[in-house]
mmCIF file of C-alpha atoms and ligand atoms in Angstrom:
data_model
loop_
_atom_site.group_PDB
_atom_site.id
_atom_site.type_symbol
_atom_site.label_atom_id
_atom_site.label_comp_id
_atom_site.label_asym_id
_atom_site.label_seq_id
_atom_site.Cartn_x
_atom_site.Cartn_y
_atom_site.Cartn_z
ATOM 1 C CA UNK A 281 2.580 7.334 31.876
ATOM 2 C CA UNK A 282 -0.210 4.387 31.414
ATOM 3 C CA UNK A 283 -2.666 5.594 28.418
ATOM 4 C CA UNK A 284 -6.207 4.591 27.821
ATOM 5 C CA UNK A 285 -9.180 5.011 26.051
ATOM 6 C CA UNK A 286 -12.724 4.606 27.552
ATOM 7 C CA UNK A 287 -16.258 4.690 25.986
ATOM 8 C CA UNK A 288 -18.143 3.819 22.971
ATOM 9 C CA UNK A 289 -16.097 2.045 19.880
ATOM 10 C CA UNK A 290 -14.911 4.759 17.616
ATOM 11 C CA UNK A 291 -16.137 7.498 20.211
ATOM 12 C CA UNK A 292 -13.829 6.747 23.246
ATOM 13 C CA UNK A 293 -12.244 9.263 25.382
ATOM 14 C CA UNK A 294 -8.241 9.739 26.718
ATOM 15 C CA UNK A 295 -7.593 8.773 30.085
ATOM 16 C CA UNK A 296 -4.682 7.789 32.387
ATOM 17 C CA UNK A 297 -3.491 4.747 34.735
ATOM 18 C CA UNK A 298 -1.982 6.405 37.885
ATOM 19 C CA UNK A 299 0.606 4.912 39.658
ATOM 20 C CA UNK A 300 -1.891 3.992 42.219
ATOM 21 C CA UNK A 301 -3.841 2.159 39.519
ATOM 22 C CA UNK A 302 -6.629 4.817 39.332
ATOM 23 C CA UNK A 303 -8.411 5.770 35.907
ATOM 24 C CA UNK A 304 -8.826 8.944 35.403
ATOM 25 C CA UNK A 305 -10.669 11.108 32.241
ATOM 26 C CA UNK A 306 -8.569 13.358 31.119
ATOM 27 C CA UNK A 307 -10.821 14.980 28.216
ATOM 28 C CA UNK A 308 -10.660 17.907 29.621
ATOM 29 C CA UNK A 309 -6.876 18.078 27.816
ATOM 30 C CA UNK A 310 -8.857 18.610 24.776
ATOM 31 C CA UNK A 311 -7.054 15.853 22.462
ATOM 32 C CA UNK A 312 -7.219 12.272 21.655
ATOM 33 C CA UNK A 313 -4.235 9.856 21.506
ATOM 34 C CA UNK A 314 -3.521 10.370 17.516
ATOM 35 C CA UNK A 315 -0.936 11.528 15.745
ATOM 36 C CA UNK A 316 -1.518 15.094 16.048
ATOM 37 C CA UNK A 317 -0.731 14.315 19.734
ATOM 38 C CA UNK A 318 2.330 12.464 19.200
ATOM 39 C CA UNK A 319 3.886 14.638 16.359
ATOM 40 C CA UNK A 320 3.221 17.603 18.646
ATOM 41 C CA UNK A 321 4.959 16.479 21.837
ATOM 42 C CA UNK A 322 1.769 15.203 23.766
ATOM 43 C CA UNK A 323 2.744 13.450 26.294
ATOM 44 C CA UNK A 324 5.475 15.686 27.933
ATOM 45 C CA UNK A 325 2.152 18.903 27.356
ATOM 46 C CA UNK A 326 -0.012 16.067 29.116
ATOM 47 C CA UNK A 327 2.448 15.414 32.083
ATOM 48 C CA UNK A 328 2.529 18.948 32.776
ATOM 49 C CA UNK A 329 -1.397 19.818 32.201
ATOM 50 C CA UNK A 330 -1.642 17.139 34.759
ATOM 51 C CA UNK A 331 0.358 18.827 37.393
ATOM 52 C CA UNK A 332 -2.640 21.185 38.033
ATOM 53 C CA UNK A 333 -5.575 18.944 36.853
ATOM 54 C CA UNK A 334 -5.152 16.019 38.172
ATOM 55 C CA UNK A 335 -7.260 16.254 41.226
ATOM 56 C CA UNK A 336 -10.006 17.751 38.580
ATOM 57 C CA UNK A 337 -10.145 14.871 36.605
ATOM 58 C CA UNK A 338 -12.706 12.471 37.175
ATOM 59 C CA UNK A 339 -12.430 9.085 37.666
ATOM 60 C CA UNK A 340 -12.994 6.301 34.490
ATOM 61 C CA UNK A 341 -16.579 4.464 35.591
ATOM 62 C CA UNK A 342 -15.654 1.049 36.640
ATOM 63 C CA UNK A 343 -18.091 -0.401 34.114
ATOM 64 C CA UNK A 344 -16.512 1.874 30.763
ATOM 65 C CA UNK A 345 -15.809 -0.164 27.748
ATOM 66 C CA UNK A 346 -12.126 0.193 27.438
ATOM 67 C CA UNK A 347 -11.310 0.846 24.052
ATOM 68 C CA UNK A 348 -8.012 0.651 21.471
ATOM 69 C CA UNK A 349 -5.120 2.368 23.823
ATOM 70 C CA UNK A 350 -4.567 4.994 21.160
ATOM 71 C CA UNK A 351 -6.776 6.084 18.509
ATOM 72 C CA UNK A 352 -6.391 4.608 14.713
ATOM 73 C CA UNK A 353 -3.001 5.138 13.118
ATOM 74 C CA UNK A 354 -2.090 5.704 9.506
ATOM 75 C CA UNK A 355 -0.732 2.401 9.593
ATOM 76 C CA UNK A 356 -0.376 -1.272 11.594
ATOM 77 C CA UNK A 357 3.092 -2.753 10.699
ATOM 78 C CA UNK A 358 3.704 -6.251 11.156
ATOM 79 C CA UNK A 359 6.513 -8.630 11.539
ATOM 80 C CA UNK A 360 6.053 -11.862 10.676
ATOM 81 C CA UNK A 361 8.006 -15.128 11.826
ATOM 82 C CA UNK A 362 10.449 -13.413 14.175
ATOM 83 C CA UNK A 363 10.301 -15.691 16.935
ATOM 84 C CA UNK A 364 12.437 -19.010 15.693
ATOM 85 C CA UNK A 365 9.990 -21.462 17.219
ATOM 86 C CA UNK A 366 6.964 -19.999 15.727
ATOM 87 C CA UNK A 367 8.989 -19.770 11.981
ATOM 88 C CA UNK A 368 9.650 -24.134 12.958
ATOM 89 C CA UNK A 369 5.447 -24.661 13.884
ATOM 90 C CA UNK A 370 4.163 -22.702 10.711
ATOM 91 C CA UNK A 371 6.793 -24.498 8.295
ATOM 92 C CA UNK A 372 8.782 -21.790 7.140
ATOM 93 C CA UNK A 373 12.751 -20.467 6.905
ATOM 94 C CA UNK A 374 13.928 -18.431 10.007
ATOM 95 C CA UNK A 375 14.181 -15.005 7.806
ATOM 96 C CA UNK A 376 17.334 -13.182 7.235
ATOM 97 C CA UNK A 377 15.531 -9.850 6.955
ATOM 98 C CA UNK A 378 12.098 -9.011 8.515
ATOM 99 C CA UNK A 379 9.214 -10.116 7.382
ATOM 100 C CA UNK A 380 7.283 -7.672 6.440
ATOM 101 C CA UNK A 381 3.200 -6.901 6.154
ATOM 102 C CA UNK A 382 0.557 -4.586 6.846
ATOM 103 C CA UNK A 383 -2.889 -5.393 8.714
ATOM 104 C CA UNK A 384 -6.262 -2.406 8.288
ATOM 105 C CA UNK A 385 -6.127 0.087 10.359
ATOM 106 C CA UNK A 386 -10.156 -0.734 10.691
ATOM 107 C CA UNK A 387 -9.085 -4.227 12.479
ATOM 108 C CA UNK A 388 -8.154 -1.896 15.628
ATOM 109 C CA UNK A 389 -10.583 -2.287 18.766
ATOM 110 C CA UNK A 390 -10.473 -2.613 22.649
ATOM 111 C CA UNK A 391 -9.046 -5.180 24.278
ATOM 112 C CA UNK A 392 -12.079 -6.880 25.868
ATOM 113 C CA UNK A 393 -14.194 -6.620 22.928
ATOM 114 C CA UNK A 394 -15.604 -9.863 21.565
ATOM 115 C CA UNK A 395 -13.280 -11.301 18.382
ATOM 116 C CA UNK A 396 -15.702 -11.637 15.555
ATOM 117 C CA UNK A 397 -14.965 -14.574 13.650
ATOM 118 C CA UNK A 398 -15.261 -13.642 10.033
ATOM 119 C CA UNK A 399 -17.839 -14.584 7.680
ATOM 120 C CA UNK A 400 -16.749 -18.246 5.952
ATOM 121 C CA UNK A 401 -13.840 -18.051 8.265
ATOM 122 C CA UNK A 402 -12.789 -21.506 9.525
ATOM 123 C CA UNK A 403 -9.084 -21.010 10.908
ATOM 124 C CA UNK A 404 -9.184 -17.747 13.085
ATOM 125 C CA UNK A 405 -5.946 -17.973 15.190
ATOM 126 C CA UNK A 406 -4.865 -16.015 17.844
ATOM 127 C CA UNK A 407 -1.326 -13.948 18.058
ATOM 128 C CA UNK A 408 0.058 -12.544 21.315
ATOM 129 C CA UNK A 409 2.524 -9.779 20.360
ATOM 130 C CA UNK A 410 4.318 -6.793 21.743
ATOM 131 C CA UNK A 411 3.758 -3.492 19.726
ATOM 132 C CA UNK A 412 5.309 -0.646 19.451
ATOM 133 C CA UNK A 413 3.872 2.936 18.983
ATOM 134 C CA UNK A 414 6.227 5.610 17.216
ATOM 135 C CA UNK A 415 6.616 9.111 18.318
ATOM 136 C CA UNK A 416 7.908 10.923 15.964
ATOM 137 C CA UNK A 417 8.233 10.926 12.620
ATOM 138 C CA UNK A 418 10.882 8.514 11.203
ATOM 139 C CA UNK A 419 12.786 8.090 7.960
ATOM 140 C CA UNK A 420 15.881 6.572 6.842
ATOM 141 C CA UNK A 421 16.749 6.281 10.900
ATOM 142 C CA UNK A 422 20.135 4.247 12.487
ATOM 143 C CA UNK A 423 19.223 1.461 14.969
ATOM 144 C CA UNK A 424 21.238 3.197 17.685
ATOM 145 C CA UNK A 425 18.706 6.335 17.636
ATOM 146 C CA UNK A 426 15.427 4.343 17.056
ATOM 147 C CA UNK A 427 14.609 4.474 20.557
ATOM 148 C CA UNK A 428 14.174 8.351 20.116
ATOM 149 C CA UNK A 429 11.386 7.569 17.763
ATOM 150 C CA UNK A 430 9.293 5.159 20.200
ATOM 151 C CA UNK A 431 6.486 6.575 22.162
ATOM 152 C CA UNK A 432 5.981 3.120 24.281
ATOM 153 C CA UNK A 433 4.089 -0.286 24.124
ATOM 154 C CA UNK A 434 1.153 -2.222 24.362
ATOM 155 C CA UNK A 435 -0.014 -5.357 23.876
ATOM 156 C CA UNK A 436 -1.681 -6.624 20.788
ATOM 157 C CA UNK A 437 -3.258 -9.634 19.971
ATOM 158 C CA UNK A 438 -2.460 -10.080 16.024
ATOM 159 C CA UNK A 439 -5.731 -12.580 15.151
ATOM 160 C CA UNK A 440 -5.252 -14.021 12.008
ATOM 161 C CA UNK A 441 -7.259 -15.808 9.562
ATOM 162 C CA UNK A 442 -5.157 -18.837 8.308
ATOM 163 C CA UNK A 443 -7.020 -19.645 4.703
ATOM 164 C CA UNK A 444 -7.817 -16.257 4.261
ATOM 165 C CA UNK A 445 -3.581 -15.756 5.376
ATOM 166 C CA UNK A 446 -1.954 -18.423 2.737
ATOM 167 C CA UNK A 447 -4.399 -20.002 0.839
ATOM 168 C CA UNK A 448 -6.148 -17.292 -1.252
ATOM 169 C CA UNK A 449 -3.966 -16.154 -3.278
ATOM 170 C CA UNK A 450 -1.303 -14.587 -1.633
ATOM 171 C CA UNK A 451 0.338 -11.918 0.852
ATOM 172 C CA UNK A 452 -1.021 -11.982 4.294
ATOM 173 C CA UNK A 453 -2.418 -8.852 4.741
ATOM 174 C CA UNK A 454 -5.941 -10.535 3.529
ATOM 175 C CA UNK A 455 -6.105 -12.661 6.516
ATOM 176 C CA UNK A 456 -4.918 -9.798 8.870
ATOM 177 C CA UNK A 457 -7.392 -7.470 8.859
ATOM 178 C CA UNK A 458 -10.661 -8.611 9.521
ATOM 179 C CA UNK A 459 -12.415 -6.092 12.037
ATOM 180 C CA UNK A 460 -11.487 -6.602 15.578
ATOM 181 C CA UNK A 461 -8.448 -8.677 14.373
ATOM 182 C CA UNK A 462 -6.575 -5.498 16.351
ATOM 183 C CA UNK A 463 -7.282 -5.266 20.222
ATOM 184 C CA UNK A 464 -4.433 -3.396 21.541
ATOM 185 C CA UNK A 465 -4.087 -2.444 24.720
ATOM 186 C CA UNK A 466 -5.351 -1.730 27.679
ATOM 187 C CA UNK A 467 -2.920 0.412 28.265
ATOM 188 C CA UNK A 468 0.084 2.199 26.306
ATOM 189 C CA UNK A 469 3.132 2.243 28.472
ATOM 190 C CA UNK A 470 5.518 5.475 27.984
ATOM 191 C CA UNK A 471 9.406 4.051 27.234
ATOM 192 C CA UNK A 472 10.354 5.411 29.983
ATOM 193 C CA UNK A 473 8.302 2.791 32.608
ATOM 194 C CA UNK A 474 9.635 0.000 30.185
ATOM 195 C CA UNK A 475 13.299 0.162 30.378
ATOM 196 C CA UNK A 476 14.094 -3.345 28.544
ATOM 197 C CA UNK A 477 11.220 -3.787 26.045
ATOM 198 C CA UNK A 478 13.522 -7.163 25.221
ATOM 199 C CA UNK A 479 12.867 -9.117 28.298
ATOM 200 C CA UNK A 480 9.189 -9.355 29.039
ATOM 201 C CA UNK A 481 7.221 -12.277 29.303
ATOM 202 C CA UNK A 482 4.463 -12.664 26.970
ATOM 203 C CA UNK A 483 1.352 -15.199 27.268
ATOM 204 C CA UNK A 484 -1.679 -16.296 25.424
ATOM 205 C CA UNK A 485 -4.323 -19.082 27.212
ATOM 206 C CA UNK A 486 -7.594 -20.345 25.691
ATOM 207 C CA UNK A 487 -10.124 -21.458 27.389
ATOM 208 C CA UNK A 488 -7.672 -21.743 30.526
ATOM 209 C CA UNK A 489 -5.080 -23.833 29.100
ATOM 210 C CA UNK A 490 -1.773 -21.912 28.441
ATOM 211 C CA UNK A 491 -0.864 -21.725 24.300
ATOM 212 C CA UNK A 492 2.129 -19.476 24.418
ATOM 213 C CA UNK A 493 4.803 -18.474 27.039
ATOM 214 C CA UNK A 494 7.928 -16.995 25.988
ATOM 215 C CA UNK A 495 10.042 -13.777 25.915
ATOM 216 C CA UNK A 496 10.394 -10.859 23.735
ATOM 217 C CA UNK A 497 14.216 -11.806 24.825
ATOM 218 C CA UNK A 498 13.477 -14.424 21.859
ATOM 219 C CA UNK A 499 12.768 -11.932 19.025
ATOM 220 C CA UNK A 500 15.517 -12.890 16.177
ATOM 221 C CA UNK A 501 15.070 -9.240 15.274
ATOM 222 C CA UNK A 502 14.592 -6.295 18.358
ATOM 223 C CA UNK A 503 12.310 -3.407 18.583
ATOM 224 C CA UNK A 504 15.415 -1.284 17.543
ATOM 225 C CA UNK A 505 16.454 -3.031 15.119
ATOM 226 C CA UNK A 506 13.074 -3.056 13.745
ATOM 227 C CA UNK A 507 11.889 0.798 13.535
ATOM 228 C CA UNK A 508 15.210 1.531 11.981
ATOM 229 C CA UNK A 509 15.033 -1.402 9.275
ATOM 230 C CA UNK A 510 10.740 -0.049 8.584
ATOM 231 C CA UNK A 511 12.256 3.835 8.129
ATOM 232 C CA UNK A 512 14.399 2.200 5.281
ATOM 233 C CA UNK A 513 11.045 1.719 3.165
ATOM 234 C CA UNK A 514 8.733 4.174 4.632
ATOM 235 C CA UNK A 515 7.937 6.485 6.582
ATOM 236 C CA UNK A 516 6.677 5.645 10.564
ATOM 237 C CA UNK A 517 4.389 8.180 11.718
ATOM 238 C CA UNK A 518 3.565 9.422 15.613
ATOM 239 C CA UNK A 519 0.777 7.313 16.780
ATOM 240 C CA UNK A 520 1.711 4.316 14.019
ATOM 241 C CA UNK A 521 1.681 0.767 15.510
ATOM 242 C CA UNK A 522 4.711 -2.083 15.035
ATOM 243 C CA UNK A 523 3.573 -5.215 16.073
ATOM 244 C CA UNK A 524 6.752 -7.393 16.551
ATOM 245 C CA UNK A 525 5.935 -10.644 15.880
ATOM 246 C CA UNK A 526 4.590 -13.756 18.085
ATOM 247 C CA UNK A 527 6.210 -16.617 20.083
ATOM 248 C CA UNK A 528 5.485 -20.640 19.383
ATOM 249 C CA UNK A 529 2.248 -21.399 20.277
ATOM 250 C CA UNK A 530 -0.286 -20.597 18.076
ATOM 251 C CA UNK A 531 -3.349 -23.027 16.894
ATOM 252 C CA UNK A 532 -1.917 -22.955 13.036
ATOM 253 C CA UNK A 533 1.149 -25.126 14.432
ATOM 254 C CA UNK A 534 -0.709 -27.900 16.257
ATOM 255 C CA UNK A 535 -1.230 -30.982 14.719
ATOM 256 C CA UNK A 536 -4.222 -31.554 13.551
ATOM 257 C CA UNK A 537 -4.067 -27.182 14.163
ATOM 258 C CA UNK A 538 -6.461 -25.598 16.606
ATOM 259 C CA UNK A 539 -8.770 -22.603 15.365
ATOM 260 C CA UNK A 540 -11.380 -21.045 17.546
ATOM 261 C CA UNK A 541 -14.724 -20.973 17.276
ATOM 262 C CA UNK A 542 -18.329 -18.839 18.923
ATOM 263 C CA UNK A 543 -18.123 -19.376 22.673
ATOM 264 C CA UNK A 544 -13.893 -19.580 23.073
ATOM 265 C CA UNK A 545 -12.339 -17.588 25.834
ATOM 266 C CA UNK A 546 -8.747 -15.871 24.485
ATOM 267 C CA UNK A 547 -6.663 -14.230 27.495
ATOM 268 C CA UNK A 548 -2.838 -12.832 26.902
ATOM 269 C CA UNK A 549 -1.028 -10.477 28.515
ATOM 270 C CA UNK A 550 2.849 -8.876 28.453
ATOM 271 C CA UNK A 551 4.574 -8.077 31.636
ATOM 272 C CA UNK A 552 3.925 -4.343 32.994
ATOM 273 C CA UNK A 553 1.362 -3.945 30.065
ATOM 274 C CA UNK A 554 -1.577 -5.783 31.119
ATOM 275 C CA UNK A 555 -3.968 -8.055 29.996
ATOM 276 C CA UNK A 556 -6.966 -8.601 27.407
ATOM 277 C CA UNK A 557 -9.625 -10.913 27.502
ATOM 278 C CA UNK A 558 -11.888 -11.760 24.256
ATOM 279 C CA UNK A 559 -14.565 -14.101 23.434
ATOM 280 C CA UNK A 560 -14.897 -15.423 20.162
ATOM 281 C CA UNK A 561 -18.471 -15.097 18.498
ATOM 282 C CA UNK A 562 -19.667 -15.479 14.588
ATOM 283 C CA UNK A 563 -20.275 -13.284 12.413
ATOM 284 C CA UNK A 564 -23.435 -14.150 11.483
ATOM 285 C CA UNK A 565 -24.919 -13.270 15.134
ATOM 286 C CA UNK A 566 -23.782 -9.832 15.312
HETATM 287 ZN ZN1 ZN B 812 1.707 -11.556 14.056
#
């Protein structure tokens, strides 16, 4: 199943990709894409509602905002520096354990909105990434049963504010979370339509000129490998996001380094999961 949420930010609706590529509302299922979903077996109660509803369900308005693919988690989980080539461009060690940090779970927001660059922000950087969202509650899990605990993936675009990231006083998570430093989506794309999450080609172009192009076949550390090594130190929720870390290419390892500004065009996009679009504006004009 392809999920997606429609409408105004913070007030969208569930709907669903068919395989013929239509939209359709399904708020008539009575539940949003959140944990409570997840944790109570949502999507197989959503297959089967649709069995009978389908033809009831009315199609997504061409001209909908599309918002976050599932509604906001308990937490965004990131993995830093786990493509080797992007560990060489920002000047650090390949790790020998994941790198590990969180990003607000108030950055989330559709994937066409506009990226706000944040006030006194001069290094906003851009982050294609596939992410993971957990389906049931995970703790202390092996690696060869942590596909059991994914619900599917999306793409994410992991903006990033470099000063704010590494040069105020340490930890990343400050230069993480800015709002709409989280579009994710369009779509989230059930397991089961994405039988090798480890070869997909991943992009990232501004302005029309390509920035990143490689594989998740690249990761140093794989989606499995990954939700069991987070259940070691907490515990993953249904509906939380992993985002797994992004390939060479982003403006923080160009030299001099490339940072966006109001009026930039950022488009990415992940094999069999779509593609975003954002334009970068200030702050100050919202
Ligand atoms: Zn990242």
């Amino acid at each position: 199943m392809k999920l997606l949420r429609f409408g105004e930010f913070e007030n969208e609706k569930p709907a669903l990709e068919l395989s013929n590529g239509k939209r359709i509302d399904v708020s008539a299922f009575g539940e949003d894409f959140n944990e409570v979903f997840f944790a109570s077996d949502g999507l197989t109660r959503l297959a089967k509602w649709l069995e009978t509803e389908v033809e009831a369900c009315p199609e997504v308005p061409s001209n909908a905002r599309i918002g976050s693919c599932i509604a906001r988690p308990s937490k965004i989980v990131c993995i830093g520096l786990n493509y080797a080539k992007h560990a060489a461009e920002s000047g650090m060690a390949v790790p020998t354990e994941p790198v590990v940090f969180f990003k607000s779970t108030t950055a989330l927001c559709g994937p066409y909105d506009a990226v706000v660059i944040p006030r006194n922000s001069e290094k906003t950087d851009w982050e294609v990434e596939l992410a993971v969202i957990i389906g049931k509650k995970a703790s202390y899990i092996n690696e060869e049963d942590a596909m059991d605990y994914v619900a599917g993936y999306a793409l994410h675009n992991d903006y990033s504010e470099r000063a704010f990231q590494l040069e105020r006083g340490g930890q990343w998570v400050k230069g993480k979370s800015n709002d709409t430093f989280a579009p994710l989506g369009p779509i989230m794309v059930t397991k089961d339509e994405i039988p090798d999450p480890q070869n997909l080609r991943l992009w990232l172009s501004v302005n029309g000129e390509m920035l990143q192009d490689s594989n998740t076949n690249d990761m140093i550390f794989n989606v499995k490998h990954i939700v069991s090594y987070l259940s070691q130190f907490m515990t993953l929720l249904p509906g939380d996001v992993i985002s797994t870390g992004t390939p060479f290419g982003v403006g923080l390892g160009f030299k001099p380094p490339r940072y966006l500004k109001a009026g930039d065009v950022v488009e990415l996009g992940i094999d069999n999961l779509g593609t975003q679009r954002q334009r970068a504006v200030n702050y100050s004009t919202l």
